[in-house]
PDB file of C-alpha atoms in Angstrom:
ATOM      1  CA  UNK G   1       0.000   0.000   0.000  1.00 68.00           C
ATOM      2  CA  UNK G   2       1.417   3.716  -1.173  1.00 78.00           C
ATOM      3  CA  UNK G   3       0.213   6.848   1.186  1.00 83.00           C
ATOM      4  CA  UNK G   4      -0.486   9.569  -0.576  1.00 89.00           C
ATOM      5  CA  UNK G   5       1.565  12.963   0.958  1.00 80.00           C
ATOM      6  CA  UNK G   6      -0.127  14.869   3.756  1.00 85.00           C
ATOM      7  CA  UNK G   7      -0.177  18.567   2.085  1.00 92.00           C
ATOM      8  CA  UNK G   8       0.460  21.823   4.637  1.00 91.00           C
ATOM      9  CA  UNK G   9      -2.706  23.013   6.308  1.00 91.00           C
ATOM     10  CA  UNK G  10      -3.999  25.830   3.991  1.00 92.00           C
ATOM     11  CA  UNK G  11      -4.300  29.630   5.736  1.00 90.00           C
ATOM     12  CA  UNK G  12      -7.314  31.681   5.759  1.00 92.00           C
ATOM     13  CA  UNK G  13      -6.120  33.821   3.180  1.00 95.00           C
ATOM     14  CA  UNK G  14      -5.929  30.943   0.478  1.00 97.00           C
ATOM     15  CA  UNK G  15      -8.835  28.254  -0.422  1.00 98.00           C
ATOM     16  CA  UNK G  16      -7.598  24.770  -1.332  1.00 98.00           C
ATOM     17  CA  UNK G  17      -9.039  23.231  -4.379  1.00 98.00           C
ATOM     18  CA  UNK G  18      -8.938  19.421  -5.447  1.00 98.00           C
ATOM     19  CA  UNK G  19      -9.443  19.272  -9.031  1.00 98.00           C
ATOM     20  CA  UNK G  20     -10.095  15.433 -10.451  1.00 98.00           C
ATOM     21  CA  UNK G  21      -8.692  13.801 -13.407  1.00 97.00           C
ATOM     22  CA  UNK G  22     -10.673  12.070 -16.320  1.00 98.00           C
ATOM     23  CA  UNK G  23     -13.621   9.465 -14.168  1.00 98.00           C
ATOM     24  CA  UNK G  24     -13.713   6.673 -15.515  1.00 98.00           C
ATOM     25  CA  UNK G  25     -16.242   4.054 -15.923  1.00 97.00           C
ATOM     26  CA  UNK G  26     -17.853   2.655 -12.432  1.00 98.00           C
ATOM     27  CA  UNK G  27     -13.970   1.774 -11.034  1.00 98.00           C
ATOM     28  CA  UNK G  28     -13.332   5.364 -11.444  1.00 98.00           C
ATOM     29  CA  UNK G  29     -16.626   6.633  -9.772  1.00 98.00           C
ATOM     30  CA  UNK G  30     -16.373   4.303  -6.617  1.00 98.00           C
ATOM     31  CA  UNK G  31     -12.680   5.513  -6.061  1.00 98.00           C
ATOM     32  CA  UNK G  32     -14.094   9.022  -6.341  1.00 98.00           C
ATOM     33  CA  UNK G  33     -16.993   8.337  -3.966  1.00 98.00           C
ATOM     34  CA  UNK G  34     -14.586   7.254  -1.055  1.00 97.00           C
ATOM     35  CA  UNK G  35     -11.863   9.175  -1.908  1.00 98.00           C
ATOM     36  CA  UNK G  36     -13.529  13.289  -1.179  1.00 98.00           C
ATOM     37  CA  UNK G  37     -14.377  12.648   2.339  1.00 96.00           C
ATOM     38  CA  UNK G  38     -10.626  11.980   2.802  1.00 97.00           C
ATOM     39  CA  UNK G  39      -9.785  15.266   0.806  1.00 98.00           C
ATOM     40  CA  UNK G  40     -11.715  16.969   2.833  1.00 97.00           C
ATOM     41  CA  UNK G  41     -10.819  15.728   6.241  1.00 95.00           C
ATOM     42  CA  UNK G  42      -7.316  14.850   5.582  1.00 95.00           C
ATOM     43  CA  UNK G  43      -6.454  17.103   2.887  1.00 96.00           C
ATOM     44  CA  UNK G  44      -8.354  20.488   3.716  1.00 97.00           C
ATOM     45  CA  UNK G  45      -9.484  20.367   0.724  1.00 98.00           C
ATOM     46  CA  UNK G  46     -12.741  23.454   0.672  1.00 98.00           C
ATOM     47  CA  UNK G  47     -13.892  22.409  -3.355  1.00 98.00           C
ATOM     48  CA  UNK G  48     -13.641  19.584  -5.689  1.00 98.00           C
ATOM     49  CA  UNK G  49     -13.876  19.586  -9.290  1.00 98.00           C
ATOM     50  CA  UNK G  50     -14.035  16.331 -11.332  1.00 98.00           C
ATOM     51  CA  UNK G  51     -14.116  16.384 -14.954  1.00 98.00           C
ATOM     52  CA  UNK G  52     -16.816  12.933 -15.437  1.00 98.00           C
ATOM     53  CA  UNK G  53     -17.397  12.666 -19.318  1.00 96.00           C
ATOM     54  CA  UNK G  54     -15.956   9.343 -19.232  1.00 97.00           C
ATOM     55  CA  UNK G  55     -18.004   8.037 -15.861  1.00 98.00           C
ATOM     56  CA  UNK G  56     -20.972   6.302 -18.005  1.00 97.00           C
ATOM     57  CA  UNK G  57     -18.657   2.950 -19.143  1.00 93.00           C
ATOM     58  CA  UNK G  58     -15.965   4.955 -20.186  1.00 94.00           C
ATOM     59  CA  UNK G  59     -18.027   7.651 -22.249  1.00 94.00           C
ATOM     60  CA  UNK G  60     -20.269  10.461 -20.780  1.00 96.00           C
ATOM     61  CA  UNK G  61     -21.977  11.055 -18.111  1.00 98.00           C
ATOM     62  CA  UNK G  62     -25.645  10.091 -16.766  1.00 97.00           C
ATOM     63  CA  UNK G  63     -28.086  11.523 -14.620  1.00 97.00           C
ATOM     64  CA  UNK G  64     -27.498   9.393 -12.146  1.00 97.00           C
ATOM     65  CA  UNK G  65     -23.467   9.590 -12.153  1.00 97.00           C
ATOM     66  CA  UNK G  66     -24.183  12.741 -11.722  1.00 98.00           C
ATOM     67  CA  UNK G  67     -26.475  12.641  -8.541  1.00 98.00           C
ATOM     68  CA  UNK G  68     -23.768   9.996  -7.137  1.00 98.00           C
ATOM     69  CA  UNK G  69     -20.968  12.510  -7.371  1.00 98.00           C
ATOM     70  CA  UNK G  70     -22.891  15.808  -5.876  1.00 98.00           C
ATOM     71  CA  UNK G  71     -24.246  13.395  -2.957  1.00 98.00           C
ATOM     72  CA  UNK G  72     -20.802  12.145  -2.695  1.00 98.00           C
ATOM     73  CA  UNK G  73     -19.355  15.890  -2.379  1.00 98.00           C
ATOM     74  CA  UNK G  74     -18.406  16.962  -5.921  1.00 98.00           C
ATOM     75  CA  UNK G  75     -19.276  20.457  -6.219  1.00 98.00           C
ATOM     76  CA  UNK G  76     -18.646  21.289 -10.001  1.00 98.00           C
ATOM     77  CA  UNK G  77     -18.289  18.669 -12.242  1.00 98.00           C
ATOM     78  CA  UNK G  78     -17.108  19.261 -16.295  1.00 98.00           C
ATOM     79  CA  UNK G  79     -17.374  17.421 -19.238  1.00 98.00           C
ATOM     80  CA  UNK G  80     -15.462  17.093 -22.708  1.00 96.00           C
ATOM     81  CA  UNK G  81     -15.780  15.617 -25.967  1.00 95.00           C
ATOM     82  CA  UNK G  82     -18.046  12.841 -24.910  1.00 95.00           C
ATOM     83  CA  UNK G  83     -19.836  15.483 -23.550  1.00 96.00           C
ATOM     84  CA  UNK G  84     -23.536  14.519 -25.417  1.00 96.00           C
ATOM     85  CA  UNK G  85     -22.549  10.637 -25.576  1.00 94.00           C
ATOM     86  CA  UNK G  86     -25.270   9.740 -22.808  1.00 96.00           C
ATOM     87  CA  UNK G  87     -28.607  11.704 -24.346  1.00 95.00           C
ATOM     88  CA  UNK G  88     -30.088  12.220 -20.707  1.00 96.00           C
ATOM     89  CA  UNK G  89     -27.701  14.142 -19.606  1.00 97.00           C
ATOM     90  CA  UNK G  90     -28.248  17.026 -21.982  1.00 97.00           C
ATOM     91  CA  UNK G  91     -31.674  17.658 -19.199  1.00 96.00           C
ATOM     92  CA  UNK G  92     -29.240  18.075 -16.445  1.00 97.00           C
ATOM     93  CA  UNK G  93     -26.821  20.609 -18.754  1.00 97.00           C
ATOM     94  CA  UNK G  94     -30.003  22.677 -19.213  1.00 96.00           C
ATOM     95  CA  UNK G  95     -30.861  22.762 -15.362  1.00 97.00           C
ATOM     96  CA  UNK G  96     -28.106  22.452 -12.924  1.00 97.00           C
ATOM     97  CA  UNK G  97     -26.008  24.705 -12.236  1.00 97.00           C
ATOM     98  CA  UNK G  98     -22.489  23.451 -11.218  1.00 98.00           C
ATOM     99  CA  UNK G  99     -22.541  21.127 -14.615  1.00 98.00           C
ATOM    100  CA  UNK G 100     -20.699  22.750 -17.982  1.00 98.00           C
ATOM    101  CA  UNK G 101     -20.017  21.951 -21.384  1.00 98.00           C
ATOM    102  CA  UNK G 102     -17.049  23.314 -23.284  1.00 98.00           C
ATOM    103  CA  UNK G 103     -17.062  26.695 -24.141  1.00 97.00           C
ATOM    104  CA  UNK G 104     -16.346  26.501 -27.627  1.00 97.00           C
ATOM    105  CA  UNK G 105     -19.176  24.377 -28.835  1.00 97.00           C
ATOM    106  CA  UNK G 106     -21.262  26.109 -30.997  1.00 94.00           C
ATOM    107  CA  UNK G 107     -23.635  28.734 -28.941  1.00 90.00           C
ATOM    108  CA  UNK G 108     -26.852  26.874 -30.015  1.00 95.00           C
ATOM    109  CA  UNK G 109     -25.512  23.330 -28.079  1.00 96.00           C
ATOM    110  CA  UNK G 110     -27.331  23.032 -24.895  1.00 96.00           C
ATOM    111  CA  UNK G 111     -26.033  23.853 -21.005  1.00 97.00           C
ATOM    112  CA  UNK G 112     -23.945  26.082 -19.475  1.00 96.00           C
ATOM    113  CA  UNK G 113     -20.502  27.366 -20.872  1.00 95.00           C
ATOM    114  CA  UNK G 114     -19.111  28.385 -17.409  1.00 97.00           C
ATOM    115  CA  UNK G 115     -20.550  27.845 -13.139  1.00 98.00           C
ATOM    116  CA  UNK G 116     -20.041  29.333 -10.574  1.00 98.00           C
ATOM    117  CA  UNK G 117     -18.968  27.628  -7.434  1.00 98.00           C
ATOM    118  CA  UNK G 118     -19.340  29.478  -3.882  1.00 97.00           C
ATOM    119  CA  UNK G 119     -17.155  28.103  -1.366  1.00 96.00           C
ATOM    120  CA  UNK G 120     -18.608  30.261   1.661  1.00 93.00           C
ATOM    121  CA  UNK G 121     -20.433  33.399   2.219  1.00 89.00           C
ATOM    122  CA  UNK G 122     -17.120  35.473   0.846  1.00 90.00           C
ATOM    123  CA  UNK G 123     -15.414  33.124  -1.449  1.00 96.00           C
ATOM    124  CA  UNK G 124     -16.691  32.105  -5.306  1.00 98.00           C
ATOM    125  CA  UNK G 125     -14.805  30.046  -8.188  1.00 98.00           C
ATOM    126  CA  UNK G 126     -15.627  30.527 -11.604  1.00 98.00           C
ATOM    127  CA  UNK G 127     -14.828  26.993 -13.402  1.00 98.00           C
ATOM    128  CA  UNK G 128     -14.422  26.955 -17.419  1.00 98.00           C
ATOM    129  CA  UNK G 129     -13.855  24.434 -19.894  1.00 97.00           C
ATOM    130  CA  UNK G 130     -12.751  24.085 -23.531  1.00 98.00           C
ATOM    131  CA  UNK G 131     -11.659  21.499 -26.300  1.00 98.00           C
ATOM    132  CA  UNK G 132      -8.478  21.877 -27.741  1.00 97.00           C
ATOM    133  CA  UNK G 133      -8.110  21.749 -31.923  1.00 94.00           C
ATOM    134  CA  UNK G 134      -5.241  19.480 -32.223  1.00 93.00           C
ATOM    135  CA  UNK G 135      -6.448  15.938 -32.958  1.00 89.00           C
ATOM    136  CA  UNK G 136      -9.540  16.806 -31.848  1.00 90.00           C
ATOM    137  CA  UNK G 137     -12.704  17.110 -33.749  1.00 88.00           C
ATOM    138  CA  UNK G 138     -13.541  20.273 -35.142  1.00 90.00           C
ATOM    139  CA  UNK G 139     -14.704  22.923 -33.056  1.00 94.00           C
ATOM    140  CA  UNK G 140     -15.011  27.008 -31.982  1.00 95.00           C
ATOM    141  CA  UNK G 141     -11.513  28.484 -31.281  1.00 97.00           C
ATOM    142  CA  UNK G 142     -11.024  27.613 -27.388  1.00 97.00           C
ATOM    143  CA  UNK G 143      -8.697  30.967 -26.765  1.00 98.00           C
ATOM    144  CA  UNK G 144     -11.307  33.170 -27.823  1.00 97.00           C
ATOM    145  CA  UNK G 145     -14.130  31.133 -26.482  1.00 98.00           C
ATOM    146  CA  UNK G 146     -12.311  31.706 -23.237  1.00 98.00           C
ATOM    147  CA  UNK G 147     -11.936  35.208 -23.621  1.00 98.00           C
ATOM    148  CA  UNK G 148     -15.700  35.618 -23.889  1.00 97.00           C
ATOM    149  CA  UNK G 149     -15.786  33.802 -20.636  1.00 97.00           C
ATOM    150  CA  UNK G 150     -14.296  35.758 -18.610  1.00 97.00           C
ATOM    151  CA  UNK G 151     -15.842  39.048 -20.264  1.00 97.00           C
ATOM    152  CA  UNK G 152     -18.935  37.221 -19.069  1.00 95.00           C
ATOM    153  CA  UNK G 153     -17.868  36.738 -15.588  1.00 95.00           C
ATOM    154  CA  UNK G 154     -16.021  40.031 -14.978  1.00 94.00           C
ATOM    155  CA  UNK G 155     -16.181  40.966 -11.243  1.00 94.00           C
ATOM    156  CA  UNK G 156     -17.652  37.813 -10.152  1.00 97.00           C
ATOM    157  CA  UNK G 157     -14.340  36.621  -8.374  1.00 98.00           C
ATOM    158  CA  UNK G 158     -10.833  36.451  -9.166  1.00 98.00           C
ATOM    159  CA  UNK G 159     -10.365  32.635  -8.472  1.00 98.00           C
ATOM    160  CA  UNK G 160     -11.054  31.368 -12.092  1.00 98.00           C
ATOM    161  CA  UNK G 161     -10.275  27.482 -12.976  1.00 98.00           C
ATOM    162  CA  UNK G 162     -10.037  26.447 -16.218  1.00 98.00           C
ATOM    163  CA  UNK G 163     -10.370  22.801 -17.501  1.00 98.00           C
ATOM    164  CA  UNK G 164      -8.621  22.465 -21.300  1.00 98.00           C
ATOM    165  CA  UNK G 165      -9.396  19.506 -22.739  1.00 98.00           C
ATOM    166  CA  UNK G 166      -6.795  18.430 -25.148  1.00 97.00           C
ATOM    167  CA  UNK G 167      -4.642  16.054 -26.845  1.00 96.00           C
ATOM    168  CA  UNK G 168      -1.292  17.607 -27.827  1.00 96.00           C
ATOM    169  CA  UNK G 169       0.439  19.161 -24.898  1.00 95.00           C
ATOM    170  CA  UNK G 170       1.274  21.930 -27.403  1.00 95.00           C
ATOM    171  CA  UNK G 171      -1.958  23.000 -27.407  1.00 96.00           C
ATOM    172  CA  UNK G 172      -2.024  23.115 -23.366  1.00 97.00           C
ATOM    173  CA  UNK G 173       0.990  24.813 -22.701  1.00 97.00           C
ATOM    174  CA  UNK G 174      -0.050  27.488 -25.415  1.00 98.00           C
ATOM    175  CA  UNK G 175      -3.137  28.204 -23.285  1.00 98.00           C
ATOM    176  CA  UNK G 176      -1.678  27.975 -20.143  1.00 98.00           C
ATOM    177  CA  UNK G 177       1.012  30.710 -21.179  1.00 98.00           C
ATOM    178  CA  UNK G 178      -2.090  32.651 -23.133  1.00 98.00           C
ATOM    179  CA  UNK G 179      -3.995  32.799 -19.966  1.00 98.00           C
ATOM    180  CA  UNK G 180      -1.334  33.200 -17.417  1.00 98.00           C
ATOM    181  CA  UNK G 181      -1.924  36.098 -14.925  1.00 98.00           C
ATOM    182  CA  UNK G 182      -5.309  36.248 -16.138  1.00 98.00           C
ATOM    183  CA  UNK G 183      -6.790  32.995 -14.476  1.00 98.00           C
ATOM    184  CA  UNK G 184      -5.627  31.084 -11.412  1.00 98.00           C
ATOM    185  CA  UNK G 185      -5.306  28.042 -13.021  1.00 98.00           C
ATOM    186  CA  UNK G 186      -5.086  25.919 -16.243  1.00 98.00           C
ATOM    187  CA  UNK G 187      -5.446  22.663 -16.005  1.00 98.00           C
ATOM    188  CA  UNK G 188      -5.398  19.862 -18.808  1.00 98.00           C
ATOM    189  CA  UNK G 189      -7.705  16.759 -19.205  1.00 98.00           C
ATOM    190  CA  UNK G 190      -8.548  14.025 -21.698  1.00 97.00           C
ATOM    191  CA  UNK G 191      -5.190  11.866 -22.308  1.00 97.00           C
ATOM    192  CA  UNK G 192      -5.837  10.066 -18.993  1.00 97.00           C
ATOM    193  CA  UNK G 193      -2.065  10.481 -18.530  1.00 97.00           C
ATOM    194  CA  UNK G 194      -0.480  12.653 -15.465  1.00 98.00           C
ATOM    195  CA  UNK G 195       1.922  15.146 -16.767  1.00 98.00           C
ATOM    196  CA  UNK G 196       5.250  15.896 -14.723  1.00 97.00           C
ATOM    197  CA  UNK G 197       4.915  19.934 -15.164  1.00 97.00           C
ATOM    198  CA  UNK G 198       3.091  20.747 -12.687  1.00 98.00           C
ATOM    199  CA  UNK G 199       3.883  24.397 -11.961  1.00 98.00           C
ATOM    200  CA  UNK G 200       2.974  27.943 -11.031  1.00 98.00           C
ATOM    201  CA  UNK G 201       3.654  30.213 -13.977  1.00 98.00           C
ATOM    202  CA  UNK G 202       5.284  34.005 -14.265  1.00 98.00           C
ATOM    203  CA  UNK G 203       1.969  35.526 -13.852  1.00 98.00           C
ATOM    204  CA  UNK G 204       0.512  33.031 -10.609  1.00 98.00           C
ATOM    205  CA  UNK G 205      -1.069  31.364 -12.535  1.00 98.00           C
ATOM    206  CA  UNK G 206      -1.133  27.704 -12.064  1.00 98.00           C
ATOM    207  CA  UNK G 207      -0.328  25.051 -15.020  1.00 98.00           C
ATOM    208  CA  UNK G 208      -0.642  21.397 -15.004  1.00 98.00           C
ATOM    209  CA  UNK G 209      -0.689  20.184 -19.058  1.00 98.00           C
ATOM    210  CA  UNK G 210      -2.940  17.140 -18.203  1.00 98.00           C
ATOM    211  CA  UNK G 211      -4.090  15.883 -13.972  1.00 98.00           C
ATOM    212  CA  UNK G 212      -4.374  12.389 -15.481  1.00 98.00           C
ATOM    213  CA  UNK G 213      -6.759   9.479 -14.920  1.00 98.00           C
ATOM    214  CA  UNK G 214      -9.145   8.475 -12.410  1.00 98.00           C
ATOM    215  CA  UNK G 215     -10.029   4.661 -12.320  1.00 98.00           C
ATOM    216  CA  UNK G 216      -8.454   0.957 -13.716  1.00 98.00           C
ATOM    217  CA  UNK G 217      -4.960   1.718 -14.084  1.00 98.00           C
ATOM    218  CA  UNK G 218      -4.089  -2.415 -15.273  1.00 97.00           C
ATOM    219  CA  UNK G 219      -5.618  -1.155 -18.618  1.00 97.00           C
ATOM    220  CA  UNK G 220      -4.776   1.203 -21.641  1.00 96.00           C
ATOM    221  CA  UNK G 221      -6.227   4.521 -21.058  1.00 96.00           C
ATOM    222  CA  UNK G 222      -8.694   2.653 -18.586  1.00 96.00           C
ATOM    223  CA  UNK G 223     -10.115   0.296 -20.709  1.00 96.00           C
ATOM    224  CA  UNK G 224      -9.834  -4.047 -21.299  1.00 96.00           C
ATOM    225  CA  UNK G 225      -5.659  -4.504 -22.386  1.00 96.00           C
ATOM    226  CA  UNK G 226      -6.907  -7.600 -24.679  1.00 95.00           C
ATOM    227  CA  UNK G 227      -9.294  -6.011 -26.269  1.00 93.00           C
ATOM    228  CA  UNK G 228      -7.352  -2.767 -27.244  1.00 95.00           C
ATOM    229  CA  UNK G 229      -4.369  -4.932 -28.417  1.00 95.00           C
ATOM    230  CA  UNK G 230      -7.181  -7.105 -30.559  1.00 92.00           C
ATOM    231  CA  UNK G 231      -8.539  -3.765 -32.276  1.00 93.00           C
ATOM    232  CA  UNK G 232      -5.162  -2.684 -33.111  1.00 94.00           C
ATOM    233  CA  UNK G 233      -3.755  -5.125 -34.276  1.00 95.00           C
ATOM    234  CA  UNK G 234      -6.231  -7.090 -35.667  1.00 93.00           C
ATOM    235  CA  UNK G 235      -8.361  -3.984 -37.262  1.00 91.00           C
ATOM    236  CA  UNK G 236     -11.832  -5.800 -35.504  1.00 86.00           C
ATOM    237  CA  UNK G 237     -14.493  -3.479 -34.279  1.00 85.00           C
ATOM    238  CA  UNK G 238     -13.913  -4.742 -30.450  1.00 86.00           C
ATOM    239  CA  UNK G 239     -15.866  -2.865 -28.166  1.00 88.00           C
ATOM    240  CA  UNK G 240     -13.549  -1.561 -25.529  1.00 91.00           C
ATOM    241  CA  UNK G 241     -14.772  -2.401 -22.184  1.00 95.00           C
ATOM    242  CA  UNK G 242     -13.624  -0.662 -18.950  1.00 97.00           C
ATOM    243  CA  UNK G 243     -10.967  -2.361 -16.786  1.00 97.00           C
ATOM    244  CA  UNK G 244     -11.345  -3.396 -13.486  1.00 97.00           C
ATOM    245  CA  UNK G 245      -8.136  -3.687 -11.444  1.00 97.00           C
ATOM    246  CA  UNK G 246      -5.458  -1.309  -9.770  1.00 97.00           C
ATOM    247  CA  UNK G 247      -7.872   1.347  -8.968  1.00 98.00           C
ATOM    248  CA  UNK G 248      -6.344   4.928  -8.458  1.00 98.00           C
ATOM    249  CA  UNK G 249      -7.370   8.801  -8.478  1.00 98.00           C
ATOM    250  CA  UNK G 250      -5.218  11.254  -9.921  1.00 98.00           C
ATOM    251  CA  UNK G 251      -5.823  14.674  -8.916  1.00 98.00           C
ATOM    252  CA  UNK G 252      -4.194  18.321  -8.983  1.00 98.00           C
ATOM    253  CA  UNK G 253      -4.602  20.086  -5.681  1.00 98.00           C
ATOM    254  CA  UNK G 254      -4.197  23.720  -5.747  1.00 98.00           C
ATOM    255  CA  UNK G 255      -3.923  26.599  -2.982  1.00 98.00           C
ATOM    256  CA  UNK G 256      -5.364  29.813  -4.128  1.00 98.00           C
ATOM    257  CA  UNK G 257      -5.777  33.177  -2.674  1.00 98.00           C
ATOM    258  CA  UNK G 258      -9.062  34.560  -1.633  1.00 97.00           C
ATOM    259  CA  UNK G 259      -7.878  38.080  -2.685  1.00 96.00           C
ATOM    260  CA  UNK G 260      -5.899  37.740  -6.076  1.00 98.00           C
ATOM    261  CA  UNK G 261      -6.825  33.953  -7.233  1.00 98.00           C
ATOM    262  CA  UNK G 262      -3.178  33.946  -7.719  1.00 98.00           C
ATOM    263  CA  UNK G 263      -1.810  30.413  -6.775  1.00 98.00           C
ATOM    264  CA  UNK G 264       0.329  29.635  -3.935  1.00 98.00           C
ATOM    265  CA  UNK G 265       1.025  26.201  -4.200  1.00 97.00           C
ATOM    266  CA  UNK G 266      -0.044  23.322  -6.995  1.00 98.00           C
ATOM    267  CA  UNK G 267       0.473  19.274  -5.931  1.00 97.00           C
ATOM    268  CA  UNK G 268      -0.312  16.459  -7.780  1.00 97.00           C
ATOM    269  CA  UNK G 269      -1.618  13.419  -5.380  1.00 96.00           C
ATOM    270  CA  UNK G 270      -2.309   9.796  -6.350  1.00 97.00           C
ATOM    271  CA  UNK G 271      -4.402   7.721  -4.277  1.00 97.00           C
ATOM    272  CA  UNK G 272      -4.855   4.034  -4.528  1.00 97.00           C
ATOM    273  CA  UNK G 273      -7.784   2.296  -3.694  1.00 97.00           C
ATOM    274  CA  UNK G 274      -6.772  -0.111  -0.926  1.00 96.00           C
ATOM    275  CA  UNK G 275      -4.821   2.971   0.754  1.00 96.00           C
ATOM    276  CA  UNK G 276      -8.636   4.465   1.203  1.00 96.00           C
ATOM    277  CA  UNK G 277     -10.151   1.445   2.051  1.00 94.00           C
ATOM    278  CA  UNK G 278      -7.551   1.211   4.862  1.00 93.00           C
ATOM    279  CA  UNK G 279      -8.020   4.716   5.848  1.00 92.00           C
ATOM    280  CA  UNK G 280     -12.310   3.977   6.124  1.00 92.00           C
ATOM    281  CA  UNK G 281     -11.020   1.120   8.282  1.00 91.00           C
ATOM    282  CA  UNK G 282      -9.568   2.762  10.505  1.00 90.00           C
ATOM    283  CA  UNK G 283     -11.657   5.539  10.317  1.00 88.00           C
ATOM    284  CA  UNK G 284     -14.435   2.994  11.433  1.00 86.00           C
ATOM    285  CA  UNK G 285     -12.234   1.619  14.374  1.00 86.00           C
ATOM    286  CA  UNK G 286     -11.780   4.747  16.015  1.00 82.00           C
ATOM    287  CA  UNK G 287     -15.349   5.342  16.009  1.00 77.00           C
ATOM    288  CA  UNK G 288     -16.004   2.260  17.919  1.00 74.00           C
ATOM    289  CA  UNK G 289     -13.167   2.790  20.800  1.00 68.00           C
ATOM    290  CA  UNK G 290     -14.919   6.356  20.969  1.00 59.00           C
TER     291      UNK G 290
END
């Protein structure tokens, strides 16, 4: 079993901020469900983020994935490419308001472009999201997109998150550098791989190009080994099934302050399934001697 680091306590000048890599399938939502009490408690963790358009079987997100995760103690969740896989979900986009769709969809696709997260009575985060160009399918350009964003949101709060869902790292570290000093934080998702460059840039803002993956790890990007290896090599349309075993969460956790939303600090944490199961055990135990 591999702990996890204990992070600093967090002062009441900064708000710490657990954002969660890619969820996938039901491996990666039970490891989420167990895992935010412990960010919370053990972590000081004030606000999670998760971006969940791979929590239905390894593409989008349903109704119900998404109930699990706000009961569990999500508070915003975002969504990418596979945003409208799971029809049902496009109700939620249209009526909740800590759910978003990528900002550079065309204007007439349904839900929410940007939320707004309030921490306490004084504190607000303004979460965005946007789908990077390269290898990706067509779509709005995500610099500009995010530029109307934060028109939009103008003296709402100066902690502003955004979520860049991309393939090339290019295309991440050009908007991290685009929107540093001008956001808190840019953060990238989709690969399912964590990135090593993890950092806080020239202008405070924080830069991560992708959190990584949360859910089979014993797989290729999450899903069956066999049956990824059969599809590419043997060009058969195998459907690729979610993997079951080595269960981790990758997440970025980020201290920002209240005043500026400049970032202080920016840690990436792994956390392994049987470490949390261990911690609810004896989490459990000391609630008996007591």
């Amino acid at each position: 079993m591999i702990e996890p680091a204990i992070l600093p306590p967090v002062d009441e000048n900064a708000v710490r901020v657990a954002f969660i890599g890619d969820v996938v399938g039901k491996p990666g939502m039970r490891i989420v469900c167990s895992t935010v009490p412990w960010l919370r408690r053990e972590q000081g963790v004030q606000c999670v983020i998760a971006n969940a358009e791979n929590a239905a079987d390894g593409s989008g997100l349903r109704c119900k994935d998404y109930r699990r995760l706000v009961e569990h103690g999500v508070d915003g969740i975002t969504l990418g490419d596979h945003v409208f896989r799971k029809k049902e979900i496009i109700g939620a986009l249209e009526s909740e308001s800590n759910l978003i769709r990528p900002a550079n969809l065309p204007s007439e696709a349904p839900g929410a472009s940007h939320m707004i997260l309030e921490v306490d009575e004084e504190t607000k985060i303004a979460i965005f999201s946007a789908l990077g160009r390269v290898f990706m399918k067509p779509v709005d350009c995500p610099f500009h997109a995010i530029d109307r964003q934060l028109e939009e949101t103008v003296g709402v709060t100066p902690i502003q998150i955004v979520d860049f869902h991309a393939e090339a790292t290019s295309d991440m570290q050009i908007m991290g550098r685009y929107l540093d000093g001008r956001v808190s934080a840019v953060l990238g998702t989709h690969t399912h791989v964590a990135t090593a460059d993890d950092c806080i840039l020239p202008g405070g803002t924080a830069f991560q190009s992708d959190v990584g993956m949360t859910g089979p790890f014993e797989s290729i990007l999450g899903r069956k080994i066999d049956a990824v290896l059969e599809a590419t090599l043997k060009s058969l349309p195998t459907p690729f099934q979610v993997a079951t075993a080595d269960i981790r969460l990758n997440a970025t956790v980020l201290d920002l302050e209240r005043g500026t939303g400049k970032c202080r600090s920016i840690e990436r944490i792994e956390v392994r399934e049987d470490y949390i199961l261990a911690y609810q055990e004896r989490l459990e135990a000391s609630k008996k001697v007591l």
